[in-house]
Amino acid sequence: MSRADIRPAPTAVSTEPWESTVEHAAVALAGARLAYGDRVLWDGLDLDVAPGEFVAVLGPNGSGKTSLMRVLLGLQKLSAGTIRVAGAAPGKGNRAIGYIPQQRAIDPTVAVRGRDLVGLGYDGHRWGLGLAGMRARRQRVDAVLAAVGATGFADRPVGLLSGGEQQRLRVAQALVGEPRVLLCDEPLLSLDLAHQRAVSTLIDRHRRETGSAVLFVTHEINPVLPLVDRVVYLVDGRFRVGTPEQVMTSETLSELYRTDVSVVRVRGQIHVVGAHGQLGDLCENGAHHPPHQDTVDH
Amino acid sequence: MDKLFDIDLTLRLLSLPFVTTALIVAAVLGLLAGVLGPLIVSRNMAFSVHGTSELALTGGAAALLLGWDVGNGALAGAIVAALVLGLLSRRSADYDSVIGVVLAFGLGLGVLMLWLYKGRAANKFGLLTGQIVGQDFASVALLSGCAVVVLGLLAALYRPLLFAGVDPEVARARGVPTTALALVFAVMVGAATALGVRTVGSLLVLALMVTPAAAACRITASPLKATLLAVLFAEVAAVGGIVLSLAPGAPVSAFVTALSFLIYLVCWAISRTRRGSLTRA
Ligand SMILES: Nc1ncnc2c1ncn2[C@@H]1O[C@H](COP(=O)(O)OP(=O)(O)OP(=O)(O)O)[C@@H](O)[C@H]1O
Ligand SMILES: [Mg+2]
């Protein structure tokens, strides 16, 4: 089990927005261990995420990325270690957290409109009917719907929308409450390239404007590579934390995957190539380098 | 057959005090059912409401046998049932089958207790088809009291209830206590169901609790509009059912179910013809 935690030097010269408020970590994990029975997903995980920081969480299927989100939400208890989220114990500060769940199609029988789903992200956790704040709510919801390009289908029942349309509503729902911590579990899934770009730009703008920390689970780092401050890479109980330059190297990934892995940078994109063409086993059907990515340069 | 639409007779009967009482009861019940209905439908709880209403019957039968007040027995039965069903996770694969199992057993018990009961047969029949005419002041007061409590709770809990119903995963992530809410909602539904059992009868509670809301959800996806329409539909079915039943002196439940079914058919037809166009707001 590797516990090496490669962090950026705290004195590194940077103009990143979180520098000024670094004393209040948005997420603080120390010595965190998660095990289901005797299956250990990760152990000894130390991770402080500063406000405004963008952290990509990578790793193959079953490596414990969603479980990490569940831990941060207080839905799953750590086996060991300590954790603070948005300045509170997990599960206590959840109103400051925006959450985009790993895509599961919304039940087609759910007969509410897209704007209702987004509105629930705004004030669905509050008691009362909320009649007084209706106006402000509507304006805010309309603005966020426009930002994700969902205005055109916001009045249709969510159950009937396409996967990508639902996903954009999910993004709007998570952003509408102006969270201090944004947990995104594969938010780019089933989005076309234009919308991948739109959604990641939106999330980036949100964290720059509000100083929200972002934990971004993804199988495909390239669409968000320019935004990523640090990477948490989980593989089979081992992990690495560091900047993309530190983690996304042939040496580090070979160590994590315990096999020969080459990392190639082409036109500002990262391509992971496994030995003997075993890419599918290594990183999620070759997720960092689908063939079409080679020719699409956006 | 001409008795069915005897307007003079209907008007004469409408002025009788016990009919007025029945209309008040129906109006309160329609309001309750209409407001709860869309939340029941959005939670896919129709079968659970059915189960609750049948178990209200069991509670009523037990009360009858023990010489207690039938209404209180039904209320107790429905709330116990609602709690048991509310504790089950409605996402779990065997949710429906567990309701079926509990319901069959509860009904069996009810039948046994009705058989053991040696009193008036009309008392038994009333549990099945309701006895809206002949409600005394105490039961009207009980109904109104329950209605006020349920409506007050609903106003306080509406947004989290809707959130937990349509989007449980994110609701939980945002700190909404979904499990506790599911229980509270189940009890609210149980209380409303038990009151419905006394008026339209246990077999027909679905006609008020589910059908109007299901009809409303066919023609709108807006929670507010769905609630307003469901209340309207439930009132038409409940109050209209009573008025229509007066002249022929037929069971109220036959008319209530017929009206609500008719409304559902119309809404279904509307949603079918609209399917070409995409807006359903
Ligand atoms: N409640 C649980 N009890 C037991 N095992 C669990 C539980 N939840 C998840 N697991 C297991 O833990 C592992 C990690 O699951 P997790 O959902 O975190 O993976 P992931 O990294 O998000 O994968 P994917 O890329 O497929 O989404 C899986 O093998 C899963 O089967
Ligand atoms: Mg996952």
Coordinates of C-alpha atoms and ligand atoms in Angstrom, one line a residue:
Chain A
M1 CA 0.0 0.0 0.0
S2 CA 1.4 3.3 -1.1
R3 CA 0.8 6.2 1.2
A4 CA 3.0 8.7 -0.6
D5 CA 1.1 11.9 -0.8
I6 CA 2.8 14.2 -3.3
R7 CA 1.5 17.6 -2.5
P8 CA 2.3 20.9 -4.1
A9 CA 4.8 22.8 -2.0
P10 CA 2.7 25.3 0.0
T11 CA 5.0 28.1 -1.0
A12 CA 4.6 27.5 -4.7
V13 CA 4.1 30.7 -6.5
S14 CA 0.5 30.8 -7.6
T15 CA -2.2 33.2 -8.5
E16 CA -4.9 30.7 -7.8
P17 CA -8.0 32.1 -6.1
W18 CA -7.9 29.9 -3.0
E19 CA -4.5 31.2 -1.8
S20 CA -6.0 33.9 0.3
T21 CA -8.4 31.7 2.3
V22 CA -6.2 28.7 2.6
E23 CA -6.5 28.5 6.3
H24 CA -10.1 27.2 6.2
A25 CA -10.0 24.0 4.3
A26 CA -13.2 23.2 2.5
V27 CA -12.5 19.5 2.8
A28 CA -10.1 18.0 5.3
L29 CA -9.4 14.3 5.4
A30 CA -6.7 12.9 7.7
G31 CA -5.6 9.3 7.9
A32 CA -8.9 8.4 6.3
R33 CA -9.6 4.7 5.7
L34 CA -12.6 3.1 4.0
A35 CA -13.2 -0.6 4.0
Y36 CA -16.2 -2.7 3.2
G37 CA -15.7 -5.8 5.3
D38 CA -12.0 -6.7 4.7
R39 CA -11.9 -5.0 1.3
V40 CA -9.9 -1.8 1.8
L41 CA -10.8 0.9 -0.8
W42 CA -8.2 3.4 0.5
D43 CA -6.3 3.9 3.7
G44 CA -4.2 6.7 5.1
L45 CA -5.7 9.3 2.8
D46 CA -4.8 12.8 3.8
L47 CA -6.4 15.4 1.7
D48 CA -7.0 19.1 2.4
V49 CA -8.9 20.9 -0.3
A50 CA -8.8 24.7 -0.1
P51 CA -11.7 26.9 -1.1
G52 CA -11.6 27.6 -4.8
E53 CA -9.5 24.5 -5.5
F54 CA -10.3 22.2 -8.3
V55 CA -9.5 18.5 -7.5
A56 CA -10.0 15.8 -10.1
V57 CA -10.6 12.3 -8.7
L58 CA -9.5 9.6 -11.1
G59 CA -9.4 5.8 -11.0
P60 CA -10.8 2.7 -12.6
N61 CA -14.2 1.3 -11.8
G62 CA -14.7 0.2 -8.3
S63 CA -11.7 2.1 -7.0
G64 CA -13.8 4.0 -4.5
K65 CA -14.5 7.4 -6.1
T66 CA -18.2 7.4 -5.5
S67 CA -17.6 6.0 -2.0
L68 CA -15.3 9.0 -1.3
M69 CA -18.2 11.3 -2.3
R70 CA -20.6 9.4 0.0
V71 CA -18.1 9.8 2.8
L72 CA -17.9 13.5 2.3
L73 CA -21.7 13.7 2.3
G74 CA -21.9 11.8 5.6
L75 CA -23.8 8.9 3.9
Q76 CA -20.9 6.5 4.6
K77 CA -18.8 6.3 7.7
L78 CA -15.0 6.2 7.6
S79 CA -13.5 3.0 9.0
A80 CA -10.8 5.2 10.5
G81 CA -9.4 8.7 10.3
T82 CA -11.1 12.1 10.6
I83 CA -13.0 14.3 8.2
R84 CA -14.4 17.8 8.1
V85 CA -16.5 19.2 5.2
A86 CA -17.3 22.9 4.8
G87 CA -16.2 23.4 8.4
A88 CA -18.5 20.8 9.9
A89 CA -18.7 17.1 10.6
P90 CA -19.8 15.2 7.5
G91 CA -23.6 15.2 7.2
K92 CA -23.9 18.4 9.3
G93 CA -22.9 21.0 6.8
N94 CA -24.7 19.5 3.8
R95 CA -26.6 22.7 2.9
A96 CA -23.2 24.1 1.9
I97 CA -22.6 21.2 -0.5
G98 CA -23.8 20.9 -4.0
Y99 CA -23.9 17.3 -5.3
I100 CA -24.2 15.9 -8.8
P101 CA -24.8 12.2 -8.4
Q102 CA -23.2 9.6 -10.7
Q103 CA -25.7 9.4 -13.5
R104 CA -28.6 7.3 -13.0
A105 CA -31.5 8.1 -15.4
I106 CA -34.3 9.9 -13.6
D107 CA -37.3 7.7 -13.3
P108 CA -39.5 8.4 -16.4
T109 CA -42.6 8.4 -14.1
V110 CA -41.3 11.4 -12.2
A111 CA -43.7 14.1 -13.3
V112 CA -42.0 17.3 -12.3
R113 CA -40.4 19.8 -14.7
G114 CA -36.8 20.5 -15.0
R115 CA -37.2 23.8 -13.3
D116 CA -38.8 22.1 -10.3
L117 CA -35.8 19.8 -10.0
V118 CA -33.5 22.8 -10.1
G119 CA -35.7 24.8 -7.7
L120 CA -35.5 21.9 -5.2
G121 CA -31.7 22.3 -5.3
Y122 CA -32.2 25.9 -4.3
D123 CA -34.6 25.6 -1.4
G124 CA -35.9 22.0 -1.3
H125 CA -34.2 21.4 2.1
R126 CA -36.1 24.2 3.7
W127 CA -39.3 23.9 5.8
G128 CA -42.4 25.7 4.9
L129 CA -44.0 26.5 1.6
G130 CA -41.6 29.3 0.7
L131 CA -44.2 31.5 -0.7
A132 CA -42.4 34.7 0.4
G133 CA -39.2 33.9 -1.6
M134 CA -40.9 32.8 -4.8
R135 CA -39.8 35.7 -6.8
A136 CA -36.1 35.5 -5.9
R137 CA -36.2 31.8 -6.4
R138 CA -37.7 32.0 -9.8
Q139 CA -35.1 34.6 -10.9
R140 CA -32.2 32.5 -9.6
V141 CA -33.6 29.3 -11.1
D142 CA -34.1 31.0 -14.5
A143 CA -30.5 32.4 -14.4
V144 CA -29.0 29.0 -13.7
L145 CA -31.1 27.3 -16.3
A146 CA -29.9 29.8 -18.9
A147 CA -26.3 29.2 -17.8
V148 CA -26.5 25.5 -18.5
G149 CA -28.5 26.0 -21.7
A150 CA -31.6 24.3 -20.3
T151 CA -34.1 27.1 -20.7
G152 CA -35.5 25.4 -23.8
F153 CA -36.6 22.2 -22.0
A154 CA -37.0 23.5 -18.4
D155 CA -40.8 23.1 -18.6
R156 CA -40.9 19.6 -19.8
P157 CA -41.2 16.6 -17.4
V158 CA -37.7 15.6 -16.5
G159 CA -38.4 11.9 -16.9
L160 CA -38.8 12.4 -20.6
L161 CA -35.6 14.3 -21.2
S162 CA -32.5 12.8 -22.8
G163 CA -29.5 11.8 -20.7
G164 CA -27.5 14.8 -21.5
E165 CA -30.4 17.2 -20.9
Q166 CA -31.0 15.6 -17.5
Q167 CA -27.3 15.9 -16.7
R168 CA -27.3 19.6 -17.4
L169 CA -30.3 20.0 -15.1
R170 CA -28.3 18.2 -12.5
V171 CA -25.4 20.6 -12.9
A172 CA -27.9 23.5 -12.6
Q173 CA -29.4 21.9 -9.5
A174 CA -26.0 21.6 -7.8
L175 CA -24.9 25.2 -8.7
V176 CA -28.2 27.0 -7.9
G177 CA -27.6 26.8 -4.1
E178 CA -24.2 28.5 -4.4
P179 CA -22.4 25.7 -2.5
R180 CA -19.1 26.1 -0.8
V181 CA -18.2 22.6 -1.7
L182 CA -19.2 21.1 -5.0
L183 CA -19.1 17.3 -5.3
C184 CA -19.4 16.1 -8.9
D185 CA -19.6 12.4 -9.7
E186 CA -18.8 12.1 -13.4
P187 CA -20.7 15.3 -14.4
L188 CA -19.5 15.1 -18.0
L189 CA -21.0 11.7 -18.6
S190 CA -23.3 11.6 -21.7
L191 CA -22.6 15.2 -22.6
D192 CA -21.4 16.0 -26.1
L193 CA -18.1 17.9 -26.5
A194 CA -19.7 21.3 -26.7
H195 CA -21.7 20.7 -23.5
Q196 CA -18.7 19.1 -21.8
R197 CA -16.9 22.3 -22.4
A198 CA -19.8 24.5 -21.4
V199 CA -20.4 22.6 -18.1
S200 CA -16.8 22.5 -17.1
T201 CA -16.4 26.2 -17.9
L202 CA -19.5 26.9 -15.8
I203 CA -18.2 24.9 -12.8
D204 CA -14.8 26.6 -13.2
R205 CA -16.4 30.0 -13.2
H206 CA -18.5 29.2 -10.2
R207 CA -15.5 28.2 -8.1
R208 CA -13.6 31.3 -9.2
E209 CA -16.5 33.6 -8.4
T210 CA -17.6 32.0 -5.2
G211 CA -14.5 30.4 -3.9
S212 CA -16.2 27.0 -3.9
A213 CA -14.0 23.9 -3.7
V214 CA -14.6 21.4 -6.4
L215 CA -14.1 17.6 -6.2
F216 CA -14.6 16.3 -9.7
V217 CA -14.8 12.6 -10.4
T218 CA -14.0 11.8 -14.0
H219 CA -12.7 9.1 -16.2
E220 CA -11.6 11.6 -18.8
I221 CA -9.2 14.2 -17.5
N222 CA -8.5 16.0 -20.8
P223 CA -11.7 18.1 -20.9
V224 CA -10.9 19.6 -17.5
L225 CA -7.1 19.4 -17.6
P226 CA -6.6 23.2 -17.8
L227 CA -8.8 23.6 -14.7
V228 CA -7.4 20.9 -12.5
D229 CA -5.2 22.1 -9.6
R230 CA -4.7 18.6 -8.2
V231 CA -5.4 15.0 -8.9
V232 CA -6.4 12.3 -6.6
Y233 CA -5.7 9.0 -8.4
L234 CA -7.2 5.9 -6.8
V235 CA -6.2 2.4 -8.0
D236 CA -7.0 -0.8 -6.2
G237 CA -6.3 0.4 -2.7
R238 CA -3.4 2.6 -3.7
F239 CA -3.5 6.3 -4.4
R240 CA -1.6 9.4 -5.3
V241 CA -2.4 13.0 -4.6
G242 CA -0.7 15.8 -6.5
T243 CA -0.7 18.2 -9.4
P244 CA -1.4 16.6 -12.8
E245 CA 2.3 17.1 -13.7
Q246 CA 3.2 15.0 -10.6
V247 CA 0.6 12.3 -10.8
M248 CA 0.1 11.9 -14.6
T249 CA 3.5 10.5 -15.3
S250 CA 4.6 7.1 -16.6
E251 CA 6.5 6.5 -13.4
T252 CA 3.7 7.3 -11.0
L253 CA 0.9 5.5 -12.9
S254 CA 3.1 2.4 -13.5
E255 CA 3.6 2.3 -9.7
L256 CA -0.1 2.7 -9.1
Y257 CA -1.3 0.2 -11.6
R258 CA 1.7 -2.1 -10.9
T259 CA 2.4 -2.6 -14.5
D260 CA 4.1 -0.7 -17.3
V261 CA 2.1 2.4 -18.2
S262 CA 3.2 5.1 -20.5
V263 CA 1.9 8.6 -20.3
V264 CA 2.1 10.6 -23.5
R265 CA 1.3 14.3 -23.8
V266 CA 0.0 15.2 -27.2
R267 CA -1.2 18.7 -28.1
G268 CA -1.8 19.5 -24.4
Q269 CA -3.7 16.4 -23.8
I270 CA -2.8 13.4 -21.6
H271 CA -2.9 10.0 -23.1
V272 CA -2.3 6.9 -21.0
V273 CA -1.0 3.9 -22.9
G274 CA -0.8 0.6 -21.2
A275 CA 1.6 -2.2 -21.9
H276 CA 0.5 -4.9 -24.4
G277 CA -2.6 -2.9 -25.3
Q278 CA -4.3 -3.8 -22.0
L279 CA -5.7 -0.4 -21.7
G280 CA -9.2 -1.5 -21.0
D281 CA -8.1 -3.2 -17.8
L282 CA -6.0 -0.3 -16.7
C283 CA -8.1 2.7 -17.0
E284 CA -11.6 2.2 -17.8
N285 CA -11.8 1.3 -21.4
G286 CA -9.0 3.6 -22.3
A287 CA -10.9 6.5 -20.8
H288 CA -8.0 9.0 -21.0
H289 CA -7.5 8.4 -24.6
P290 CA -10.5 7.4 -26.6
P291 CA -9.5 7.2 -30.3
H292 CA -11.7 10.1 -31.3
Q293 CA -10.0 12.4 -28.9
D294 CA -6.9 12.2 -31.0
T295 CA -8.5 14.0 -33.8
V296 CA -10.7 16.4 -31.9
D297 CA -8.8 19.3 -30.7
H298 CA -10.9 21.8 -28.9
Chain B
M1 CA -83.8 4.9 -13.8
D2 CA -85.6 8.3 -13.9
K3 CA -85.0 8.4 -10.1
L4 CA -81.3 8.8 -11.0
F5 CA -81.8 12.4 -12.2
D6 CA -84.7 13.5 -10.1
I7 CA -83.7 17.1 -9.5
D8 CA -86.6 18.0 -7.2
L9 CA -85.9 15.1 -4.9
T10 CA -82.2 15.9 -4.9
L11 CA -82.8 19.5 -3.9
R12 CA -85.2 18.5 -1.2
L13 CA -82.6 16.0 0.2
L14 CA -79.8 18.6 0.0
S15 CA -81.6 20.8 2.6
L16 CA -81.6 18.0 5.2
P17 CA -79.1 18.5 8.0
F18 CA -77.5 15.1 7.8
V19 CA -76.9 15.6 4.1
T20 CA -75.2 18.9 4.7
T21 CA -73.0 17.2 7.2
A22 CA -72.1 14.5 4.7
L23 CA -71.2 17.2 2.2
I24 CA -68.9 18.9 4.7
V25 CA -67.2 15.6 5.4
A26 CA -66.8 15.0 1.7
A27 CA -65.4 18.4 1.0
V28 CA -62.8 18.1 3.8
L29 CA -61.9 14.6 2.6
G30 CA -61.6 15.8 -1.0
L31 CA -59.3 18.6 0.1
L32 CA -57.1 16.3 2.1
A33 CA -56.9 13.7 -0.7
G34 CA -56.3 16.3 -3.4
V35 CA -53.4 17.8 -1.5
L36 CA -51.8 14.6 -0.5
G37 CA -52.5 12.8 -3.8
P38 CA -49.7 14.3 -6.0
L39 CA -47.1 13.5 -3.4
I40 CA -48.5 9.9 -3.2
V41 CA -48.3 9.6 -6.9
S42 CA -44.8 11.1 -7.2
R43 CA -43.6 8.6 -4.5
N44 CA -45.3 5.6 -6.4
M45 CA -47.2 4.9 -3.2
A46 CA -50.6 4.0 -4.7
F47 CA -50.3 0.4 -3.8
S48 CA -49.2 1.3 -0.3
V49 CA -52.3 3.5 0.1
H50 CA -54.4 0.6 -1.0
G51 CA -52.7 -1.6 1.6
T52 CA -53.2 1.0 4.2
S53 CA -56.9 1.3 3.5
E54 CA -57.4 -2.4 3.6
L55 CA -55.6 -2.5 7.0
A56 CA -57.8 0.3 8.2
L57 CA -60.6 -2.1 7.6
T58 CA -58.9 -4.7 9.7
G59 CA -58.5 -2.1 12.5
G60 CA -62.1 -1.2 12.2
A61 CA -63.2 -4.9 12.3
A62 CA -61.1 -5.4 15.4
A63 CA -62.7 -2.4 17.1
L64 CA -66.1 -3.7 16.1
L65 CA -65.4 -7.0 17.7
L66 CA -64.0 -5.5 20.9
G67 CA -66.8 -3.0 21.1
W68 CA -64.6 0.0 20.6
D69 CA -65.3 2.9 18.3
V70 CA -65.0 1.7 14.7
G71 CA -63.6 5.0 13.5
N72 CA -60.8 5.0 16.0
G73 CA -60.1 1.4 15.3
A74 CA -59.8 2.2 11.6
L75 CA -57.5 5.1 12.3
A76 CA -55.3 3.0 14.6
G77 CA -55.2 0.2 12.0
A78 CA -54.3 2.6 9.2
I79 CA -51.5 4.3 11.1
V80 CA -50.0 1.1 12.2
A81 CA -50.1 -0.1 8.6
A82 CA -48.7 3.2 7.4
L83 CA -45.8 3.0 9.8
V84 CA -45.0 -0.6 8.8
L85 CA -45.1 0.2 5.1
G86 CA -43.3 3.4 5.6
L87 CA -40.4 1.6 7.2
L88 CA -39.9 -0.4 4.1
S89 CA -37.6 1.2 1.5
R90 CA -39.8 2.0 -1.4
R91 CA -36.9 1.7 -3.8
S92 CA -36.2 -1.9 -2.7
A93 CA -37.1 -4.5 -5.3
D94 CA -39.5 -6.4 -3.0
Y95 CA -41.5 -3.3 -1.9
D96 CA -44.7 -4.2 -3.7
S97 CA -44.5 -7.9 -2.8
V98 CA -44.1 -7.1 0.9
I99 CA -47.2 -4.8 0.7
G100 CA -49.0 -7.7 -0.9
V101 CA -48.0 -10.1 1.8
V102 CA -48.9 -7.8 4.7
L103 CA -52.1 -6.8 3.0
A104 CA -53.3 -10.3 2.4
F105 CA -52.6 -11.3 6.0
G106 CA -54.3 -8.2 7.4
L107 CA -57.4 -8.7 5.2
G108 CA -57.6 -12.3 6.3
L109 CA -57.5 -11.2 9.9
G110 CA -60.2 -8.7 9.2
V111 CA -62.5 -11.3 7.6
L112 CA -62.0 -13.5 10.6
M113 CA -62.9 -10.8 13.0
L114 CA -66.0 -9.8 11.0
W115 CA -67.1 -13.4 11.0
L116 CA -66.6 -13.5 14.8
Y117 CA -68.7 -10.3 15.2
K118 CA -72.3 -11.1 16.0
G119 CA -73.7 -7.6 15.8
R120 CA -75.6 -5.9 13.0
A121 CA -74.5 -6.9 9.5
A122 CA -74.9 -3.3 8.3
N123 CA -72.0 -2.3 10.5
K124 CA -69.8 -4.8 8.6
F125 CA -70.9 -3.6 5.2
G126 CA -70.3 0.0 6.2
L127 CA -66.6 -0.7 6.6
L128 CA -66.4 -1.7 3.1
T129 CA -68.5 0.9 1.3
G130 CA -68.4 3.7 3.8
Q131 CA -71.3 5.4 5.6
I132 CA -71.0 9.1 4.8
V133 CA -74.6 9.7 5.6
G134 CA -75.1 9.4 9.3
Q135 CA -71.8 10.8 10.4
D136 CA -72.3 12.3 13.9
F137 CA -70.8 15.5 15.2
A138 CA -67.9 13.7 16.9
S139 CA -66.7 12.1 13.7
V140 CA -67.0 15.3 11.8
A141 CA -64.9 17.0 14.5
L142 CA -62.4 14.1 14.4
L143 CA -62.1 14.5 10.6
S144 CA -61.8 18.2 10.7
G145 CA -59.2 18.1 13.5
C146 CA -57.1 15.5 11.6
A147 CA -57.5 17.5 8.4
V148 CA -56.1 20.6 10.1
V149 CA -53.2 18.7 11.6
V150 CA -52.4 17.0 8.3
L151 CA -52.6 20.2 6.3
G152 CA -50.5 22.1 8.8
L153 CA -47.8 19.5 8.7
L154 CA -48.0 19.4 4.9
A155 CA -47.5 23.2 4.7
A156 CA -44.5 22.9 7.0
L157 CA -42.9 19.9 5.3
Y158 CA -43.9 20.5 1.7
R159 CA -40.6 21.3 0.0
P160 CA -38.5 18.6 1.7
L161 CA -41.3 16.1 1.1
L162 CA -41.4 16.8 -2.6
F163 CA -37.6 16.8 -2.8
A164 CA -37.3 13.5 -1.0
G165 CA -40.1 12.0 -3.2
V166 CA -38.8 13.0 -6.6
D167 CA -35.0 13.1 -6.0
P168 CA -34.1 11.1 -2.9
E169 CA -30.4 10.8 -3.6
V170 CA -29.7 14.5 -3.9
A171 CA -32.2 15.3 -1.2
R172 CA -30.3 13.1 1.2
A173 CA -27.1 14.7 0.1
R174 CA -28.5 18.2 0.8
G175 CA -29.3 17.1 4.4
V176 CA -33.0 16.3 4.0
P177 CA -34.0 13.6 6.5
T178 CA -35.6 11.4 4.0
T179 CA -36.2 8.4 6.2
A180 CA -37.9 10.4 8.9
L181 CA -40.0 12.2 6.3
A182 CA -41.1 9.0 4.7
L183 CA -42.4 7.9 8.1
V184 CA -44.2 11.2 8.8
F185 CA -45.7 11.2 5.4
A186 CA -46.8 7.6 5.8
V187 CA -48.6 8.5 9.0
M188 CA -50.3 11.5 7.3
V189 CA -51.4 9.3 4.5
G190 CA -52.6 6.7 7.0
A191 CA -54.7 9.2 8.9
A192 CA -56.2 10.6 5.7
T193 CA -56.8 7.1 4.5
A194 CA -58.6 6.0 7.7
L195 CA -60.9 9.0 7.5
G196 CA -61.6 8.1 3.9
V197 CA -62.4 4.6 4.9
R198 CA -65.2 5.8 7.1
T199 CA -66.8 7.8 4.3
V200 CA -66.2 6.1 1.0
G201 CA -65.1 2.8 2.5
S202 CA -61.9 1.0 2.4
L203 CA -62.3 -0.5 -1.0
L204 CA -62.8 2.9 -2.6
V205 CA -60.3 5.1 -0.9
L206 CA -58.1 4.9 -3.9
A207 CA -60.8 6.6 -5.8
L208 CA -60.1 9.8 -3.8
M209 CA -56.5 9.5 -2.7
V210 CA -55.0 8.4 -6.0
T211 CA -57.2 8.8 -9.0
P212 CA -57.6 12.6 -8.9
A213 CA -53.9 13.1 -8.5
A214 CA -53.0 10.6 -11.1
A215 CA -55.4 12.3 -13.5
A216 CA -53.8 15.7 -12.7
C217 CA -50.3 14.4 -13.2
R218 CA -51.4 13.2 -16.6
I219 CA -52.0 16.8 -17.8
T220 CA -49.4 18.8 -15.9
A221 CA -45.9 18.4 -14.6
S222 CA -46.0 21.4 -12.4
P223 CA -46.4 20.4 -8.7
L224 CA -48.5 23.5 -7.9
K225 CA -50.9 23.0 -10.8
A226 CA -51.1 19.3 -10.1
T227 CA -52.1 20.0 -6.5
L228 CA -54.7 22.5 -7.5
L229 CA -56.2 20.2 -10.1
A230 CA -56.1 17.2 -7.8
V231 CA -58.0 19.1 -5.2
L232 CA -60.6 20.2 -7.8
F233 CA -61.0 16.7 -9.1
A234 CA -61.3 15.2 -5.7
E235 CA -63.9 17.7 -4.7
V236 CA -65.9 17.1 -7.8
A237 CA -65.7 13.4 -7.2
A238 CA -66.5 13.5 -3.5
V239 CA -69.1 16.2 -3.3
G240 CA -70.5 15.4 -6.7
G241 CA -70.7 11.7 -5.9
I242 CA -72.8 12.4 -2.8
V243 CA -75.2 14.8 -4.6
L244 CA -75.7 12.3 -7.4
S245 CA -76.3 9.4 -5.0
L246 CA -79.1 11.3 -3.1
A247 CA -82.1 10.7 -5.5
P248 CA -81.5 7.1 -6.3
G249 CA -80.5 6.4 -2.7
A250 CA -77.6 4.4 -4.1
P251 CA -74.2 3.8 -2.3
V252 CA -72.1 6.9 -2.4
S253 CA -69.0 5.0 -3.3
A254 CA -70.4 3.9 -6.6
F255 CA -70.8 7.5 -7.7
V256 CA -67.5 8.7 -6.3
T257 CA -65.5 6.1 -8.1
A258 CA -67.4 6.6 -11.3
L259 CA -66.8 10.3 -11.3
S260 CA -63.2 10.1 -10.5
F261 CA -62.7 7.4 -13.1
L262 CA -64.4 9.6 -15.7
I263 CA -62.1 12.5 -14.8
Y264 CA -59.1 10.2 -15.2
L265 CA -60.3 9.1 -18.6
V266 CA -60.7 12.6 -19.8
C267 CA -57.3 13.6 -18.6
W268 CA -55.8 10.5 -20.1
A269 CA -57.4 11.4 -23.5
I270 CA -56.1 15.0 -23.2
S271 CA -52.6 13.7 -22.5
R272 CA -52.8 11.3 -25.5
T273 CA -53.9 14.0 -27.9
R274 CA -51.2 16.3 -26.6
R275 CA -48.5 13.8 -27.1
G276 CA -47.5 15.3 -30.4
S277 CA -46.7 18.6 -28.9
L278 CA -43.9 18.6 -26.4
T279 CA -44.9 21.1 -23.8
R280 CA -46.7 19.5 -20.9
A281 CA -46.3 22.3 -18.4
Ligands
LIG1 N1 -22.3 -0.2 0.7 C1 -21.3 -1.0 0.1 N2 -21.1 -2.2 0.7 C2 -20.1 -3.0 0.2 N3 -19.4 -2.7 -0.9 C3 -19.6 -1.6 -1.5 C4 -20.6 -0.6 -1.0 N4 -20.6 0.5 -1.8 C5 -19.6 0.2 -2.7 N5 -19.1 -1.0 -2.6 C6 -18.0 -1.5 -3.4 O1 -16.9 -0.6 -3.2 C7 -16.2 -0.5 -4.5 C8 -16.1 0.9 -4.8 O2 -17.3 1.4 -5.2 P1 -17.5 2.9 -5.8 O3 -18.9 3.1 -6.2 O4 -16.9 3.9 -4.8 O5 -16.6 2.8 -7.1 P2 -16.3 3.9 -8.2 O6 -14.8 4.2 -8.1 O7 -17.2 5.1 -8.0 O8 -16.5 3.2 -9.5 P3 -17.2 3.6 -10.9 O9 -16.1 4.2 -11.7 O10 -17.7 2.4 -11.5 O11 -18.3 4.6 -10.6 C9 -17.0 -1.3 -5.5 O12 -16.3 -2.5 -5.6 C10 -18.3 -1.6 -4.8 O13 -18.8 -2.8 -5.2
MG2 MG -18.7 5.8 -9.1

